[in-house]
Coordinates of C-alpha atoms and ligand atoms in Angstrom, one line a residue:
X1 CA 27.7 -5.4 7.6
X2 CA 25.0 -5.7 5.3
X3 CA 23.4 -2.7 3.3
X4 CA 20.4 -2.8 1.0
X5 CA 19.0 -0.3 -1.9
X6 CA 15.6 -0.6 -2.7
X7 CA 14.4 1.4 -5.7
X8 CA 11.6 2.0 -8.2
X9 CA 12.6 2.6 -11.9
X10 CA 10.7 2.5 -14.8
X11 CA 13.6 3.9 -17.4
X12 CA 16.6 2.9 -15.6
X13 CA 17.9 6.5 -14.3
X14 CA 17.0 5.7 -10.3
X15 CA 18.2 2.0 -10.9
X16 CA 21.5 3.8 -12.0
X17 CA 21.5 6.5 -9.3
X18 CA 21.0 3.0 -6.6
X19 CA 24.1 1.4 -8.5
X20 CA 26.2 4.4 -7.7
X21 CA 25.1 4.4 -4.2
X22 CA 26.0 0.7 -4.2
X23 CA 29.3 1.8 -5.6
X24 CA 30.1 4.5 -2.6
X25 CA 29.0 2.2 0.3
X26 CA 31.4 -1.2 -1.0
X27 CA 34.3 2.0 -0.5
X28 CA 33.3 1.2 3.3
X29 CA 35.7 -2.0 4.3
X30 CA 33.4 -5.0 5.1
X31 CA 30.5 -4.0 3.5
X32 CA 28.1 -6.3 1.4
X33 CA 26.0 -4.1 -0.6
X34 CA 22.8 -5.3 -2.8
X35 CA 20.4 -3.5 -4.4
X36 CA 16.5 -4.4 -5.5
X37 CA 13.8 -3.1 -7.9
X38 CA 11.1 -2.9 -5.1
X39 CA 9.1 -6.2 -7.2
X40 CA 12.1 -8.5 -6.7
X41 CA 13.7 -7.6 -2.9
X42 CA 15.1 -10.5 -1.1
X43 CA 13.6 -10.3 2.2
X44 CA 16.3 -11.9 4.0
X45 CA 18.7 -10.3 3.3
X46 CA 17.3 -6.8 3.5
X47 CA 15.9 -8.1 7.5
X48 CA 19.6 -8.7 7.7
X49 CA 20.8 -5.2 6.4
X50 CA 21.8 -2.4 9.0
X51 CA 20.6 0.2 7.1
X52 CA 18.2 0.4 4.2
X53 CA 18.1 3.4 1.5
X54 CA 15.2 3.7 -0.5
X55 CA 14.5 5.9 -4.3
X56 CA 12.3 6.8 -6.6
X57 CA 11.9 8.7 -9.6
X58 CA 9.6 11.8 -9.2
X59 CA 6.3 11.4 -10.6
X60 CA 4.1 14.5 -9.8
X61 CA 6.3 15.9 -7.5
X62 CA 6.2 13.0 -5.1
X63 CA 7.2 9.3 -5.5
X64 CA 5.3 6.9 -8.1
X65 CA 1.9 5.7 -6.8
X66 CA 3.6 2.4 -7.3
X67 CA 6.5 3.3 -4.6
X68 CA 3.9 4.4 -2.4
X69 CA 1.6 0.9 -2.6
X70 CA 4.8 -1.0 -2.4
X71 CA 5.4 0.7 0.7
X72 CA 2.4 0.3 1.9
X73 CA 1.6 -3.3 1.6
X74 CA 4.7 -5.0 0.4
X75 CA 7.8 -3.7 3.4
X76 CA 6.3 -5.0 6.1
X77 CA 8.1 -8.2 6.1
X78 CA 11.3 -6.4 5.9
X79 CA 12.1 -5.5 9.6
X80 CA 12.5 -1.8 9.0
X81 CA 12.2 -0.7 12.9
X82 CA 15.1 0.1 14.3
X83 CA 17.8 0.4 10.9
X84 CA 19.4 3.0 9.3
X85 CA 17.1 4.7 6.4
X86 CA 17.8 7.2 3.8
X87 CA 15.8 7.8 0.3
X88 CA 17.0 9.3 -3.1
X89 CA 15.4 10.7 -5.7
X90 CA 15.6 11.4 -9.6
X91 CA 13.4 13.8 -11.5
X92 CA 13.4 15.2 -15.1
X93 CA 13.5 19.6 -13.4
X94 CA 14.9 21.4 -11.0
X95 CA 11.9 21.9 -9.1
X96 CA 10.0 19.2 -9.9
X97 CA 9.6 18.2 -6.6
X98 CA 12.4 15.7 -5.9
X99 CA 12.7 16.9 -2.5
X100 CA 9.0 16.8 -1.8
X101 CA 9.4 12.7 -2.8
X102 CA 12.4 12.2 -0.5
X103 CA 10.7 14.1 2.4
X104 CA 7.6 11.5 1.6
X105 CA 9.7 8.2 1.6
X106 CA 11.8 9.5 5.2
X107 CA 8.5 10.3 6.8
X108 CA 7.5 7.0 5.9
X109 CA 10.9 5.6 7.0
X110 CA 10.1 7.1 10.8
X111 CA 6.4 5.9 11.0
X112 CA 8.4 2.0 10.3
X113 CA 10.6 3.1 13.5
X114 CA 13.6 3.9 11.1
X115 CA 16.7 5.9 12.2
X116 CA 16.8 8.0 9.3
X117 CA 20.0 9.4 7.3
X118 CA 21.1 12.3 5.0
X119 CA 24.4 13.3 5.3
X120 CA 23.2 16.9 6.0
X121 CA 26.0 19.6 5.4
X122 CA 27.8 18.8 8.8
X123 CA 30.0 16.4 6.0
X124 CA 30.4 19.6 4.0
X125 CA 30.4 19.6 -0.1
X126 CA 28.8 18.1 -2.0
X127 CA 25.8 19.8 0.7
X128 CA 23.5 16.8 0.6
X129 CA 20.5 18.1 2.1
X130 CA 17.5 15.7 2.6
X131 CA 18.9 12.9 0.4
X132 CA 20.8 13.1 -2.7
X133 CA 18.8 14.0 -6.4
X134 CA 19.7 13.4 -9.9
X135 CA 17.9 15.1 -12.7
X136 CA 17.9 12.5 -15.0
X137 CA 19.2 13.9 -18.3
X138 CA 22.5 14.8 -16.7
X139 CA 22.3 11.4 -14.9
X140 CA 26.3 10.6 -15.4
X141 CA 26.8 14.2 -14.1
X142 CA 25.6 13.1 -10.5
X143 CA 27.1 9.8 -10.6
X144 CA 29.7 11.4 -7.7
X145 CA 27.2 12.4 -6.0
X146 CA 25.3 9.6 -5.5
X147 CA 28.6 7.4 -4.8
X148 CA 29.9 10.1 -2.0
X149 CA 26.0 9.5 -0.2
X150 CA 26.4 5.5 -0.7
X151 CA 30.0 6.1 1.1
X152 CA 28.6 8.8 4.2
X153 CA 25.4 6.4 4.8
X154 CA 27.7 3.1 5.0
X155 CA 30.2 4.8 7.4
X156 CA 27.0 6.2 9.4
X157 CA 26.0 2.6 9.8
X158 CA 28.7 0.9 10.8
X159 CA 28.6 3.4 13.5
X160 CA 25.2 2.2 14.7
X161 CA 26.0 -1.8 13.7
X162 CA 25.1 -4.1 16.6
Ligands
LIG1 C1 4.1 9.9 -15.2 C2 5.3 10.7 -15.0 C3 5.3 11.8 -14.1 C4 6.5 12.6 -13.9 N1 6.5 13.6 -13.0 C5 7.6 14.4 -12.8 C6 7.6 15.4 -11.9 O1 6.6 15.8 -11.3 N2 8.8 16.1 -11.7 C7 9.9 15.8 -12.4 O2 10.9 16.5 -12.2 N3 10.0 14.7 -13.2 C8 8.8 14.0 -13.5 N4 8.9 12.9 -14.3 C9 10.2 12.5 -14.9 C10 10.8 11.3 -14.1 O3 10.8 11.6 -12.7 C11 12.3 11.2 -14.5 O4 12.4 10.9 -15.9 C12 12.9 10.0 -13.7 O5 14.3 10.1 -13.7 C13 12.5 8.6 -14.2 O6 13.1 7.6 -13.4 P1 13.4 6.2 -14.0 O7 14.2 6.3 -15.2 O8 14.1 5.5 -12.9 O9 12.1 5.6 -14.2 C14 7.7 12.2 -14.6 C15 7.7 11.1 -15.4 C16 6.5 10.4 -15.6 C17 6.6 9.2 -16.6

């Protein structure tokens, strides 16, 4: 099974927070994992991915203006209908509206015909509630985190694996 993690990052702390979901999902026997800045995906690979997760850091309390755009014009070629989705965030406060952006980048994730992921608390602590968040300048203090999602959304997927 192949898994993807697409992310915007202008200072490397999403780019990390995608490595450590990376990390969790190659826990999940059989499992090829890559991850993408959003400028340099390889489109064959994601069309070839089960399930796609998606990050961003929080600019303005939502994802960057150019997450959104990439969205926008540049997935289309990437076969989204039908896969797994989930989205991750990083922001510099608590309330700086990290879950705002990952509510954004799901809702986008259903209007592409994604099946769409979070881990919810049915998998109990660490409670992941819409997707997991890092705030950045504790970003090794959420590396767990992160790898934990990476492992629940790969086992979620090879559930759903055709
Ligand atoms: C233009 C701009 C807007 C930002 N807006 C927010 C915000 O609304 N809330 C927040 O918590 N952090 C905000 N931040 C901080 C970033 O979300 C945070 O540093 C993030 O981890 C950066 O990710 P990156 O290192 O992957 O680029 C903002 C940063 C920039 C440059």
């Amino acid at each position: 099974m192949k898994l993807s993690v697409i992310y915007d990052s202008r200072t490397g702390n999403t780019e990390a927070a995608a490595e450590a979901i990376a990390e969790g999902m190659r826990e999940v026997e059989g499992t090829e994992v890559r991850t993408f800045h959003m400028k340099e995906v390889d489109t064959a690979f994601v069309r070839e991915s089960t399930g796609v997760v998606f990050g961003t850091p929080t600019y303005v309390a939502g994802p960057t203006a150019d997450f959104y755009s990439w969205f926008e014009k540049d997935s289309k070629e990437l076969g989204l209908a039908g896969k797994l989705g989930g989205a991750f965030a990083t922001g510099q406060y608590i309330h700086g509206g990290e879950d705002i952006a990952i509510n954004t980048i799901l809702i986008h994730l259903m209007v592409k015909g994604m099946m769409t992921y979070s881990g919810g608390a049915a998998c109990g602590k660490p409670v992941i509630h819409l997707g997991p968040v890092a705030i950045s300048p504790d970003k090794e203090g959420f590396r767990d985190l992160f790898r934990i999602y990476g492992k629940r959304f790969a086992e979620q997927a090879a559930k759903i694996r055709v």
